[in-house]
Short mmCIF file of C-alpha atoms in Angstrom, two decimals:
data_model
loop_
_atom_site.label_atom_id
_atom_site.label_comp_id
_atom_site.label_asym_id
_atom_site.label_seq_id
_atom_site.Cartn_x
_atom_site.Cartn_y
_atom_site.Cartn_z
CA MET P 292 -147.74 -94.88 13.88
CA VAL P 293 -146.00 -91.86 14.09
CA ARG P 294 -145.96 -91.00 10.52
CA LYS P 295 -149.40 -92.12 10.17
CA ILE P 296 -150.74 -89.60 12.94
CA LEU P 297 -148.65 -86.94 11.60
CA PRO P 298 -150.42 -86.68 8.24
CA ILE P 299 -153.99 -86.68 9.67
CA LEU P 300 -153.16 -84.37 12.64
CA PHE P 301 -151.74 -81.97 9.94
CA PHE P 302 -154.96 -82.63 7.67
CA LEU P 303 -157.25 -81.75 11.02
CA ILE P 304 -155.11 -78.46 11.45
CA SER P 305 -155.06 -77.26 7.54
CA SER P 306 -159.03 -78.22 7.70
CA SER P 307 -159.18 -76.34 10.28
CA LEU P 308 -157.08 -73.14 9.33
CA PHE P 309 -158.86 -73.21 5.65
CA ALA P 310 -162.55 -72.79 7.27
CA GLU P 311 -161.78 -70.49 9.50
CA SER P 312 -159.96 -68.57 6.86
CA ASN P 313 -163.64 -68.18 5.21
CA TRP P 314 -164.10 -65.63 7.49
CA GLY P 315 -162.30 -62.18 7.07
CA SER P 316 -161.10 -59.59 9.61
CA SER P 317 -161.34 -56.38 7.47
CA ILE P 318 -164.47 -55.24 6.13
CA GLN P 319 -162.55 -52.96 3.59
CA LYS P 320 -161.15 -56.18 2.09
CA GLY P 321 -164.55 -57.22 2.54
CA PHE P 322 -165.69 -54.30 0.36
CA GLU P 323 -162.62 -55.03 -2.14
CA THR P 324 -164.05 -58.51 -2.44
CA ALA P 325 -166.97 -57.88 -3.04
CA LYS P 326 -166.90 -55.15 -5.67
CA GLN P 327 -164.42 -57.53 -7.46
CA ASP P 328 -166.18 -60.54 -7.24
CA LYS P 329 -170.28 -58.92 -7.37
CA LYS P 330 -170.83 -60.54 -4.41
CA PHE P 331 -172.81 -59.44 -1.35
CA ILE P 332 -170.97 -59.32 2.19
CA ILE P 333 -172.19 -60.92 5.31
CA VAL P 334 -170.77 -59.77 8.60
CA ASP P 335 -170.76 -61.44 11.85
CA VAL P 336 -170.91 -58.62 14.40
CA PHE P 337 -170.21 -60.48 17.67
CA ALA P 338 -168.49 -59.83 21.03
CA ASP P 339 -166.40 -61.71 23.28
CA TRP P 340 -168.53 -61.85 25.70
CA CYS P 341 -171.89 -62.91 24.42
CA THR P 342 -173.00 -67.00 24.26
CA TYR P 343 -175.04 -66.59 21.84
CA CYS P 344 -172.33 -65.57 19.41
CA LEU P 345 -170.58 -68.61 19.98
CA VAL P 346 -173.42 -70.63 19.70
CA LEU P 347 -173.30 -69.35 16.39
CA GLU P 348 -169.59 -69.81 15.62
CA LYS P 349 -169.13 -72.89 16.79
CA GLU P 350 -172.50 -74.79 15.87
CA ILE P 351 -174.89 -73.04 13.53
CA PHE P 352 -172.16 -71.41 11.40
CA PRO P 353 -170.18 -74.50 10.57
CA ASP P 354 -173.35 -76.52 9.27
CA PRO P 355 -172.78 -77.98 5.81
CA GLU P 356 -175.69 -76.82 4.30
CA VAL P 357 -175.19 -73.45 6.08
CA SER P 358 -171.65 -73.12 5.27
CA LYS P 359 -172.53 -74.01 1.52
CA VAL P 360 -174.84 -71.24 1.02
CA LEU P 361 -172.37 -68.41 3.02
CA ASP P 362 -169.91 -69.58 0.64
CA GLN P 363 -171.50 -67.53 -1.78
CA PHE P 364 -171.28 -64.36 0.09
CA VAL P 365 -167.86 -62.28 1.22
CA ARG P 366 -167.54 -63.59 4.97
CA VAL P 367 -166.22 -60.66 7.53
CA ARG P 368 -166.75 -61.05 11.29
CA LEU P 369 -166.20 -58.02 13.31
CA ASP P 370 -166.08 -57.29 17.00
CA GLY P 371 -168.78 -54.41 17.40
CA GLU P 372 -167.23 -53.27 20.41
CA GLU P 373 -164.25 -51.88 18.52
CA PHE P 374 -166.26 -50.68 15.58
CA PRO P 375 -169.15 -48.02 17.15
CA ASN P 376 -169.32 -46.21 14.16
CA LEU P 377 -170.61 -49.76 12.34
CA ARG P 378 -173.26 -50.26 14.87
CA LYS P 379 -174.30 -46.47 14.70
CA LYS P 380 -174.46 -46.77 10.87
CA TYR P 381 -176.46 -50.18 10.59
CA ASN P 382 -178.64 -49.55 14.06
CA ILE P 383 -176.54 -52.73 15.53
CA GLU P 384 -178.76 -52.79 18.99
CA GLY P 385 -177.13 -55.93 20.29
CA TYR P 386 -175.06 -59.46 19.59
CA PRO P 387 -175.27 -61.19 17.66
CA THR P 388 -175.92 -59.33 14.55
CA ILE P 389 -175.75 -60.94 10.98
CA LEU P 390 -175.67 -58.02 8.49
CA PHE P 391 -176.11 -58.25 5.31
CA ILE P 392 -174.58 -55.20 2.73
CA ASP P 393 -173.23 -54.50 -0.23
CA GLY P 394 -169.86 -54.37 -1.89
CA ASP P 395 -170.80 -50.08 -0.96
CA GLY P 396 -171.64 -50.68 1.98
CA ASN P 397 -175.45 -50.60 1.11
CA TYR P 398 -177.61 -51.97 3.84
CA VAL P 399 -179.60 -55.03 2.52
CA THR P 400 -180.93 -56.28 5.67
CA LYS P 401 -179.94 -58.00 9.09
CA ILE P 402 -180.99 -60.74 11.58
CA SER P 403 -180.81 -59.48 15.11
CA GLY P 404 -180.21 -62.21 18.47
CA LEU P 405 -179.48 -65.81 17.90
CA ALA P 406 -180.61 -66.96 14.45
CA THR P 407 -181.74 -70.64 13.71
CA LYS P 408 -180.30 -72.21 10.58
CA GLU P 409 -183.66 -71.93 8.97
CA ASP P 410 -183.42 -68.15 9.86
CA ILE P 411 -180.16 -67.83 7.79
CA LEU P 412 -180.69 -70.06 5.23
CA SER P 413 -183.98 -68.54 4.26
CA VAL P 414 -182.61 -64.58 4.02
CA SER P 415 -179.37 -66.06 2.63
CA LYS P 416 -181.20 -67.64 -0.51
CA ARG P 417 -183.66 -64.74 -0.85
CA ILE P 418 -180.85 -62.59 -1.42
CA LEU P 419 -178.95 -64.80 -3.82
CA GLN P 420 -181.60 -64.90 -6.02
CA GLU P 421 -180.98 -61.16 -6.69
CA PRO P 422 -178.22 -60.16 -9.17
CA SER P 423 -178.32 -56.57 -7.56
CA LEU P 424 -179.55 -54.44 -4.11
CA GLU P 425 -181.54 -52.71 -6.55
CA SER P 426 -183.17 -55.54 -7.58
CA PHE P 427 -183.33 -57.30 -3.90
CA LEU P 428 -184.92 -54.06 -3.29
CA LYS P 429 -187.67 -54.03 -6.06
CA THR P 430 -188.49 -57.08 -5.20
CA GLU P 431 -189.01 -56.37 -1.17
CA LEU P 432 -191.01 -53.26 -2.37
CA ARG P 433 -193.57 -55.56 -4.79
CA LYS P 434 -194.28 -57.48 -1.29
CA ASN P 435 -194.94 -54.75 0.66
CA GLN P 436 -195.27 -51.55 -1.90
CA SER P 437 -196.68 -49.23 1.27
CA SER P 438 -192.67 -49.30 3.12
CA PRO P 439 -191.54 -46.07 3.34
CA ASP P 440 -187.85 -47.43 4.74
CA ILE P 441 -187.63 -49.25 1.20
CA HIS P 442 -188.42 -46.49 -0.68
CA PHE P 443 -186.08 -44.71 1.39
CA ARG P 444 -182.97 -47.13 1.30
CA LEU P 445 -183.97 -47.37 -2.84
CA GLY P 446 -183.85 -43.19 -2.63
CA LEU P 447 -180.35 -43.73 -1.42
CA LEU P 448 -178.77 -46.10 -3.56
CA TYR P 449 -180.05 -44.34 -6.50
CA PHE P 450 -178.56 -40.90 -5.05
CA GLN P 451 -175.06 -42.78 -5.00
CA ASN P 452 -175.44 -43.85 -8.09
CA LYS P 453 -176.41 -40.33 -9.67
CA GLU P 454 -179.45 -41.33 -11.09
CA PHE P 455 -181.00 -38.27 -9.61
CA GLU P 456 -184.85 -38.40 -10.96
CA LYS P 457 -185.07 -41.85 -9.40
CA ALA P 458 -183.75 -40.89 -6.69
CA GLU P 459 -185.94 -37.92 -6.19
CA LEU P 460 -189.12 -39.53 -7.10
CA GLN P 461 -188.12 -42.53 -4.04
CA PHE P 462 -187.78 -39.62 -1.72
CA THR P 463 -190.98 -38.38 -2.46
CA GLU P 464 -192.41 -41.56 -2.34
CA THR P 465 -190.90 -41.95 1.34
CA ILE P 466 -192.07 -38.52 2.52
CA GLN P 467 -195.85 -39.38 1.47
CA LYS P 468 -195.78 -42.76 3.13
CA SER P 469 -194.23 -41.88 6.67
CA LYS P 470 -196.41 -40.04 8.09
CA THR P 471 -196.39 -41.83 11.22
CA LEU P 472 -192.62 -42.12 11.18
CA PRO P 473 -190.92 -38.57 11.72
CA VAL P 474 -187.46 -39.51 11.69
CA LEU P 475 -187.77 -41.14 8.36
CA LYS P 476 -189.88 -38.22 7.03
CA GLU P 477 -187.21 -35.93 7.74
CA ASN P 478 -184.27 -37.76 6.78
CA ALA P 479 -186.13 -38.25 2.97
CA HIS P 480 -187.01 -35.04 3.21
CA PHE P 481 -183.53 -33.44 3.59
CA ASN P 482 -182.20 -36.06 0.99
CA LEU P 483 -184.78 -35.27 -1.31
CA ASN P 484 -183.17 -31.70 -1.41
CA LEU P 485 -179.48 -32.77 -1.71
CA VAL P 486 -181.19 -34.42 -4.84
CA LYS P 487 -182.70 -30.91 -5.95
CA SER P 488 -179.67 -28.82 -5.02
CA ILE P 489 -177.66 -30.74 -7.66
CA HIS P 490 -180.31 -31.87 -10.17
CA GLY P 491 -182.70 -29.53 -11.69
CA PRO P 492 -184.02 -25.87 -11.29
CA LYS P 493 -182.23 -24.28 -8.70
CA ASP P 494 -185.67 -22.22 -7.74
CA SER P 495 -187.12 -25.25 -6.88
CA ALA P 496 -184.51 -26.28 -4.31
CA VAL P 497 -184.67 -22.61 -2.90
CA LYS P 498 -188.09 -23.14 -1.93
CA SER P 499 -187.64 -26.95 -0.57
CA TRP P 500 -184.71 -25.84 1.52
CA LYS P 501 -187.24 -22.87 2.66
CA GLU P 502 -189.71 -25.36 3.59
CA TYR P 503 -187.27 -27.51 5.13
CA LEU P 504 -186.22 -25.10 7.95
CA GLU P 505 -189.98 -24.34 8.52
CA LEU P 506 -191.04 -27.71 8.79
CA TYR P 507 -188.39 -28.93 11.09
CA PRO P 508 -186.64 -26.13 13.30
CA THR P 509 -184.93 -28.19 16.01
CA SER P 510 -183.43 -30.56 13.80
CA SER P 511 -179.96 -31.33 14.90
CA ARG P 512 -179.20 -30.98 11.23
CA LYS P 513 -180.18 -27.20 10.67
CA THR P 514 -177.24 -25.65 10.80
CA THR P 515 -176.60 -28.08 7.62
CA ALA P 516 -179.44 -27.56 6.28
CA LYS P 517 -179.22 -23.76 6.21
CA LEU P 518 -175.62 -24.13 4.53
CA TYR P 519 -177.30 -25.91 1.42
CA TYR P 520 -180.29 -23.14 1.64
CA GLY P 521 -177.54 -20.40 1.36
CA LEU P 522 -175.75 -22.28 -1.16
CA THR P 523 -178.59 -23.21 -3.68
CA LEU P 524 -179.37 -18.95 -2.65
CA LYS P 525 -176.19 -17.95 -4.31
CA ASP P 526 -176.86 -20.14 -7.31
CA ALA P 527 -180.58 -19.11 -8.21
CA GLY P 528 -178.90 -15.39 -7.83
CA GLU P 529 -180.31 -14.30 -4.58
CA SER P 530 -176.89 -13.42 -3.36
CA LYS P 531 -177.63 -11.14 -0.58
CA LEU P 532 -179.99 -13.27 1.21
CA ALA P 533 -176.91 -16.15 0.71
CA LYS P 534 -174.37 -13.90 2.20
CA SER P 535 -176.67 -12.85 4.88
CA ILE P 536 -177.33 -16.76 5.73
CA LEU P 537 -173.83 -18.09 5.07
CA THR P 538 -172.09 -15.10 7.47
CA GLU P 539 -174.59 -16.41 10.25
CA ILE P 540 -174.05 -20.29 10.20
CA LYS P 541 -169.94 -19.72 9.15
CA PRO P 542 -169.11 -19.68 12.92
CA GLN P 543 -171.34 -23.35 13.69
CA LEU P 544 -169.54 -24.95 10.98
CA VAL P 545 -167.41 -27.72 12.23
CA SER P 546 -166.54 -30.16 9.15
CA GLU P 547 -163.65 -29.00 7.12
CA THR P 548 -165.92 -29.87 3.54
CA ASP P 549 -168.38 -27.54 5.17
CA LYS P 550 -166.27 -24.77 6.01
CA SER P 551 -164.39 -24.92 2.43
CA MET P 552 -167.91 -24.77 0.57
CA CYS P 553 -169.08 -21.63 3.02
CA ASN P 554 -165.68 -19.73 2.41
CA GLU P 555 -165.68 -20.09 -1.28
CA ALA P 556 -169.41 -19.31 -1.87
CA LEU P 557 -169.18 -16.43 0.16
CA SER P 558 -165.46 -15.60 -1.74
CA GLU P 559 -167.51 -15.75 -5.14
CA ILE P 560 -170.44 -13.42 -3.70
CA GLU P 561 -167.86 -10.83 -2.70
CA ARG P 562 -166.06 -11.06 -6.25
CA GLY P 563 -169.44 -10.64 -8.35
CA PHE P 564 -170.17 -13.99 -8.88
#
């Protein structure tokens, strides 16, 4: 009898471990696997004290139909309390949150609160119908052509992929369609200026940064905007004004990257470059 019970127990334990192993605990490994296997990532963002999180984990995710669909994603389970930067980046305000992202960390969509089986299946299947995030966003845009948020996310994706003309078009669309969304409008304007600083005529970038500083005088990114304004002025040949602005904001810079860019530009101006 004991010999018969032991294999059964081993099978049950092994099955339990196997099921649990479907969920990883490292977002970095999730990115690596997603890129390698060309899959999207699903992140179960939970908290130990969250009752609904347990309902998802113990009742909804193990459902055979749900589990079968989720096997087509890279699964990651993270305690949201231990990842404040992740919560901030993806605007996660409560638990549970089911987050869908791609292998580069680009936001796809999310389900906030206790999701039903039908919620998960509907959203998951919608994502799995598309071969890439670009395809997914374009499909969503066709359903809602006036959505500034989708234009913005497409702009970010194209910017990341160095498709600057496409990025510029999407950020411009965002600005035009986000009149009642001042934060999104400012973000789009800032990113549009970054695109112009990298790609296109420098005079256009100078004009755009000047306009940004006039439109958003109290922006939290005012110092960074002035840095890029100064850098583009230098590239456009307006060294005197560039030096004045870069010298002014130099003590206010925080990141080592920004400090390095500022110092290098000032040094080149001094040397006549």
